Tab-separated table of C-alpha atoms in Angstrom:
chain	number	residue	atom	x	y	z
J	1	MET	CA	-0.002	-0.022	0.009
J	2	SER	CA	1.288	3.449	-0.881
J	3	ALA	CA	2.325	5.590	2.033
J	4	ASN	CA	-0.059	8.415	0.981
J	5	VAL	CA	-3.111	6.148	0.921
J	6	THR	CA	-5.260	6.272	4.048
J	7	PRO	CA	-6.303	2.760	5.088
J	8	ALA	CA	-10.023	2.137	5.186
J	9	LEU	CA	-12.053	-1.030	5.600
J	10	LEU	CA	-15.487	-1.540	4.000
J	11	VAL	CA	-17.608	-4.530	4.994
J	12	ILE	CA	-20.682	-5.390	2.986
J	13	SER	CA	-23.015	-7.672	5.013
J	14	ALA	CA	-26.249	-9.171	3.888
J	15	HIS	CA	-27.827	-9.230	7.330
J	16	ALA	CA	-27.337	-7.376	10.631
J	17	GLY	CA	-25.284	-10.123	12.283
J	18	ASP	CA	-23.064	-11.466	9.488
J	19	PHE	CA	-20.332	-8.958	9.851
J	20	VAL	CA	-19.875	-9.758	13.484
J	21	TRP	CA	-19.608	-13.556	13.224
J	22	ARG	CA	-17.473	-13.589	10.101
J	23	ALA	CA	-15.342	-10.419	10.257
J	24	GLY	CA	-15.592	-8.899	13.730
J	25	GLY	CA	-11.947	-9.618	14.369
J	26	ALA	CA	-10.740	-7.926	11.135
J	27	ILE	CA	-12.882	-4.910	11.914
J	28	ALA	CA	-11.686	-4.550	15.458
J	29	ALA	CA	-8.120	-4.945	14.387
J	30	ALA	CA	-8.471	-2.164	11.830
J	31	THR	CA	-10.025	0.294	14.204
J	32	ALA	CA	-7.441	-0.627	16.884
J	33	ARG	CA	-4.825	0.550	14.350
J	34	GLY	CA	-6.702	3.847	14.047
J	35	GLU	CA	-8.187	3.028	10.622
J	36	ARG	CA	-11.715	3.818	9.463
J	37	ALA	CA	-14.019	0.854	9.199
J	38	LYS	CA	-17.534	1.076	7.786
J	39	VAL	CA	-20.181	-1.750	7.725
J	40	VAL	CA	-23.097	-1.701	5.331
J	41	CYS	CA	-25.948	-4.040	6.322
J	42	LEU	CA	-28.125	-4.658	3.324
J	43	SER	CA	-30.935	-5.899	5.611
J	44	TYR	CA	-31.692	-6.355	9.286
J	45	GLY	CA	-32.042	-10.143	8.930
J	46	GLU	CA	-35.575	-9.558	10.085
J	47	ARG	CA	-37.260	-12.522	8.375
J	48	GLY	CA	-34.695	-15.293	8.180
J	49	GLU	CA	-32.415	-14.754	11.137
J	50	SER	CA	-34.770	-13.564	13.873
J	51	ALA	CA	-36.665	-16.660	14.820
J	52	ARG	CA	-36.785	-15.864	18.568
J	53	ALA	CA	-38.465	-12.490	18.014
J	54	TRP	CA	-41.086	-14.002	15.672
J	55	ARG	CA	-41.813	-16.700	18.236
J	56	ASP	CA	-42.217	-13.973	20.821
J	57	GLY	CA	-44.932	-12.420	18.758
J	58	LYS	CA	-43.030	-9.295	17.670
J	59	THR	CA	-44.201	-7.336	14.594
J	60	LEU	CA	-41.982	-6.896	11.525
J	61	GLU	CA	-41.166	-3.336	12.384
J	62	GLU	CA	-40.443	-4.311	16.020
J	63	ILE	CA	-38.075	-6.977	14.849
J	64	LYS	CA	-36.242	-4.543	12.468
J	65	ALA	CA	-35.849	-2.109	15.378
J	66	ILE	CA	-34.472	-4.863	17.626
J	67	ARG	CA	-32.011	-6.118	15.033
J	68	ARG	CA	-30.899	-2.592	14.125
J	69	GLY	CA	-30.165	-1.821	17.848
J	70	GLU	CA	-28.172	-5.061	18.240
J	71	ALA	CA	-26.133	-4.371	15.129
J	72	GLU	CA	-25.425	-0.781	16.186
J	73	ALA	CA	-24.244	-1.984	19.567
J	74	ALA	CA	-22.035	-4.553	17.823
J	75	ALA	CA	-20.538	-1.916	15.541
J	76	THR	CA	-19.757	0.288	18.476
J	77	ALA	CA	-17.977	-2.576	20.284
J	78	LEU	CA	-15.879	-2.981	17.202
J	79	GLY	CA	-15.278	0.717	16.706
J	80	ALA	CA	-17.017	0.778	13.305
J	81	GLU	CA	-19.442	3.014	11.474
J	82	ILE	CA	-22.590	1.306	10.302
J	83	GLU	CA	-25.233	2.019	7.687
J	84	PHE	CA	-28.441	0.125	6.970
J	85	PHE	CA	-30.127	-0.204	3.526
J	86	ASP	CA	-33.238	-1.956	4.787
J	87	ALA	CA	-33.416	-3.826	1.429
J	88	GLY	CA	-35.198	-6.852	2.847
J	89	ASP	CA	-34.128	-10.421	3.383
J	90	TYR	CA	-35.442	-13.894	2.574
J	91	PRO	CA	-35.175	-12.964	-0.212
J	92	LEU	CA	-32.584	-10.208	-0.633
J	93	LEU	CA	-32.903	-9.415	-4.344
J	94	GLN	CA	-30.264	-7.778	-6.496
J	95	SER	CA	-31.295	-4.434	-7.939
J	96	PRO	CA	-29.598	-1.553	-9.786
J	97	GLU	CA	-30.774	0.790	-7.016
J	98	ILE	CA	-28.864	-1.170	-4.247
J	99	VAL	CA	-25.749	-1.400	-6.482
J	100	ASP	CA	-25.861	2.335	-7.101
J	101	LYS	CA	-26.119	3.043	-3.352
J	102	LEU	CA	-23.091	0.810	-2.799
J	103	VAL	CA	-21.132	2.679	-5.497
J	104	HIS	CA	-21.742	5.900	-3.558
J	105	VAL	CA	-20.470	4.231	-0.355
J	106	TYR	CA	-17.380	2.997	-2.168
J	107	ARG	CA	-16.696	6.512	-3.480
J	108	ASP	CA	-17.151	7.944	0.020
J	109	VAL	CA	-15.156	5.485	2.001
J	110	LYS	CA	-12.401	4.881	-0.580
J	111	PRO	CA	-11.729	1.476	0.856
J	112	THR	CA	-8.261	-0.129	0.729
J	113	VAL	CA	-9.805	-3.449	1.717
J	114	VAL	CA	-13.264	-4.829	1.163
J	115	LEU	CA	-14.824	-7.794	3.018
J	116	THR	CA	-18.031	-9.556	1.976
J	117	HIS	CA	-19.647	-12.929	1.578
J	118	PRO	CA	-18.432	-15.608	-0.761
J	119	LEU	CA	-20.213	-16.259	-4.038
J	120	THR	CA	-21.421	-19.714	-3.012
J	121	ASP	CA	-23.710	-20.568	-0.081
J	122	PRO	CA	-26.288	-23.306	-0.660
J	123	TYR	CA	-27.896	-22.555	2.753
J	124	ASN	CA	-28.566	-18.845	2.338
J	125	ALA	CA	-29.207	-17.292	-1.022
J	126	ASP	CA	-29.038	-13.767	0.367
J	127	HIS	CA	-25.291	-14.140	1.003
J	128	PRO	CA	-24.207	-14.633	-2.624
J	129	VAL	CA	-26.620	-11.901	-3.753
J	130	ALA	CA	-24.891	-9.545	-1.342
J	131	ALA	CA	-21.489	-10.605	-2.612
J	132	ARG	CA	-22.502	-10.093	-6.287
J	133	MET	CA	-23.764	-6.556	-5.586
J	134	ALA	CA	-20.631	-5.722	-3.602
J	135	LEU	CA	-18.455	-6.883	-6.540
J	136	ASP	CA	-20.634	-5.131	-9.170
J	137	ALA	CA	-20.500	-1.906	-7.229
J	138	ARG	CA	-16.710	-2.093	-6.876
J	139	ILE	CA	-16.388	-2.347	-10.626
J	140	LEU	CA	-18.726	0.517	-11.295
J	141	ALA	CA	-17.037	2.715	-8.645
J	142	GLN	CA	-13.785	2.297	-10.587
J	143	ALA	CA	-15.401	3.727	-13.762
J	144	ILE	CA	-14.431	7.363	-14.183
J	145	GLY	CA	-17.676	8.127	-16.077
J	146	TYR	CA	-20.071	6.515	-13.510
J	147	PRO	CA	-22.359	9.232	-12.165
J	148	ALA	CA	-21.481	9.185	-8.468
J	149	GLU	CA	-19.801	11.867	-6.336
J	150	GLY	CA	-16.124	11.491	-5.565
J	151	GLU	CA	-13.155	10.222	-7.451
J	152	ALA	CA	-13.057	6.879	-9.314
J	153	LEU	CA	-12.021	3.986	-7.075
J	154	GLY	CA	-8.649	2.203	-7.393
J	155	ALA	CA	-8.585	-1.546	-7.069
J	156	PRO	CA	-9.028	-2.539	-3.429
J	157	PRO	CA	-8.526	-6.218	-2.682
J	158	VAL	CA	-11.652	-8.131	-1.825
J	159	PHE	CA	-11.724	-10.845	0.739
J	160	PHE	CA	-14.568	-13.292	1.287
J	161	PHE	CA	-15.211	-14.066	4.897
J	162	GLU	CA	-16.174	-17.521	6.198
J	163	PRO	CA	-19.760	-18.853	5.646
J	164	HIS	CA	-21.548	-20.752	8.409
J	165	GLN	CA	-21.059	-24.048	6.697
J	166	PRO	CA	-17.803	-23.753	4.832
J	167	GLU	CA	-17.420	-27.326	3.588
J	168	GLN	CA	-20.777	-27.144	1.766
J	169	SER	CA	-19.921	-23.780	0.380
J	170	ASP	CA	-16.602	-24.983	-1.114
J	171	PHE	CA	-14.843	-22.437	1.085
J	172	LYS	CA	-11.052	-22.997	1.067
J	173	PRO	CA	-9.298	-20.212	2.966
J	174	ASN	CA	-6.062	-18.893	1.704
J	175	VAL	CA	-5.767	-16.077	4.322
J	176	LEU	CA	-5.700	-16.757	8.101
J	177	LEU	CA	-5.894	-13.578	10.192
J	178	ASP	CA	-4.683	-13.462	13.828
J	179	ILE	CA	-7.412	-11.808	15.884
J	180	THR	CA	-6.133	-12.892	19.335
J	181	GLU	CA	-5.557	-9.378	20.693
J	182	VAL	CA	-8.958	-8.036	19.592
J	183	PHE	CA	-11.077	-11.175	20.298
J	184	PRO	CA	-12.531	-9.543	23.472
J	185	GLN	CA	-14.007	-6.819	21.305
J	186	LYS	CA	-15.373	-9.412	18.923
J	187	ARG	CA	-16.827	-11.407	21.767
J	188	LYS	CA	-18.520	-8.289	23.116
J	189	ALA	CA	-19.900	-7.574	19.683
J	190	MET	CA	-21.253	-11.162	19.402
J	191	GLU	CA	-22.952	-10.828	22.759
J	192	SER	CA	-24.761	-7.762	21.488
J	193	LEU	CA	-26.633	-10.077	19.062
J	194	VAL	CA	-29.070	-11.479	21.561
J	195	ALA	CA	-31.434	-12.579	18.761
J	196	GLN	CA	-28.731	-15.133	17.696
J	197	GLU	CA	-27.363	-16.148	21.113
J	198	HIS	CA	-27.029	-19.728	19.776
J	199	MET	CA	-24.162	-18.583	17.589
J	200	TRP	CA	-21.873	-17.229	20.310
J	201	THR	CA	-20.340	-20.544	21.209
J	202	TYR	CA	-20.035	-21.717	17.625
J	203	TYR	CA	-18.000	-18.681	16.509
J	204	THR	CA	-15.811	-18.714	19.663
J	205	ASP	CA	-14.952	-22.285	18.960
J	206	LEU	CA	-14.337	-21.532	15.219
J	207	ALA	CA	-11.950	-18.761	16.181
J	208	ARG	CA	-9.930	-21.344	18.261
J	209	ARG	CA	-9.897	-23.845	15.336
J	210	ARG	CA	-8.726	-21.212	12.915
J	211	GLY	CA	-6.096	-20.088	15.392
J	212	VAL	CA	-4.662	-23.611	15.508
J	213	GLN	CA	-4.566	-23.627	11.732
J	214	LEU	CA	-2.837	-20.174	11.672
J	215	LYS	CA	-0.060	-21.431	13.969
J	216	ARG	CA	0.390	-24.503	11.845
J	217	ASN	CA	0.821	-22.485	8.719
J	218	ALA	CA	2.971	-19.777	10.342
J	219	GLY	CA	5.617	-22.221	11.462
J	220	PRO	CA	6.762	-23.275	14.986
J	221	ASN	CA	9.005	-20.311	15.892
J	222	LEU	CA	7.064	-17.133	15.024
J	223	GLY	CA	5.910	-16.413	18.496
J	224	PHE	CA	2.219	-17.316	18.299
J	225	THR	CA	0.834	-18.309	21.672
J	226	THR	CA	-1.076	-21.518	22.388
J	227	ASP	CA	-4.303	-19.571	22.622
J	228	THR	CA	-4.074	-17.967	19.230
J	229	LEU	CA	-7.540	-17.092	17.729
J	230	GLY	CA	-8.153	-16.544	14.038
J	231	GLU	CA	-10.556	-15.714	11.192
J	232	ALA	CA	-10.402	-17.284	7.708
J	233	TYR	CA	-10.650	-15.516	4.394
J	234	VAL	CA	-10.377	-16.105	0.672
J	235	ARG	CA	-8.783	-13.476	-1.414
J	236	TYR	CA	-10.813	-12.937	-4.626
J	237	TYR	CA	-8.545	-10.962	-6.869
J	238	PRO	CA	-4.795	-11.660	-7.402
J	239	GLU	CA	-2.265	-10.131	-4.985
J	240	VAL	CA	0.226	-7.810	-6.761
J	241	ALA	CA	3.744	-8.182	-5.553
J	242	GLY	CA	7.336	-7.410	-6.492
J	243	VAL	CA	8.720	-10.160	-4.413
J	244	LEU	CA	7.265	-13.588	-3.668
J	245	ALA	CA	7.028	-14.206	0.090
């Protein structure tokens, strides 16, 4: 990264909780370094990921308010900005209007890194739709002639974060991120998502497993502790390098 480029992280999340489970560590690490981090939630996850509230007899608007509050608290715990599109879920449908809104976000944030869902998830069709719109908007934001405020985007790398059932989604991570130091912030963010309390243990355990894999791939003498915690990612576009390392 050029020395005159200001680091900024953009996370595009289909639902109000996705960015926490999958990328909370990356977000917390970025903000701990003093970098800008912005999360865009395309929906609140009000229909497909709020079963407890529906069983409690809440209305649609009440559930949206609950999930919005949870996501805002989670973003605060991670030190991130957050914006909601309220585009609906189950199904989340791709549209030119949503893509255009995302282009404007890209032009505003000028991300140096983008995180979003992978393009395959047989258990949740909303996730690949979000990923396609995130990628389409990135391409349009690079076009000098696209009618959106701000300068044309460069070419920020895009990383897909881990889906809930990676094996079924053909998710093969090629980047393992050490989140040990910021995991307390991620855990606090997870605990903000009361509507999905059943996920807290799963994603804590997953961080431990990815930490073990991180140590294994880093080698035995690089100083990683026995309690290393990690997140897994797939880099979508090629890395550009002058030296292989």
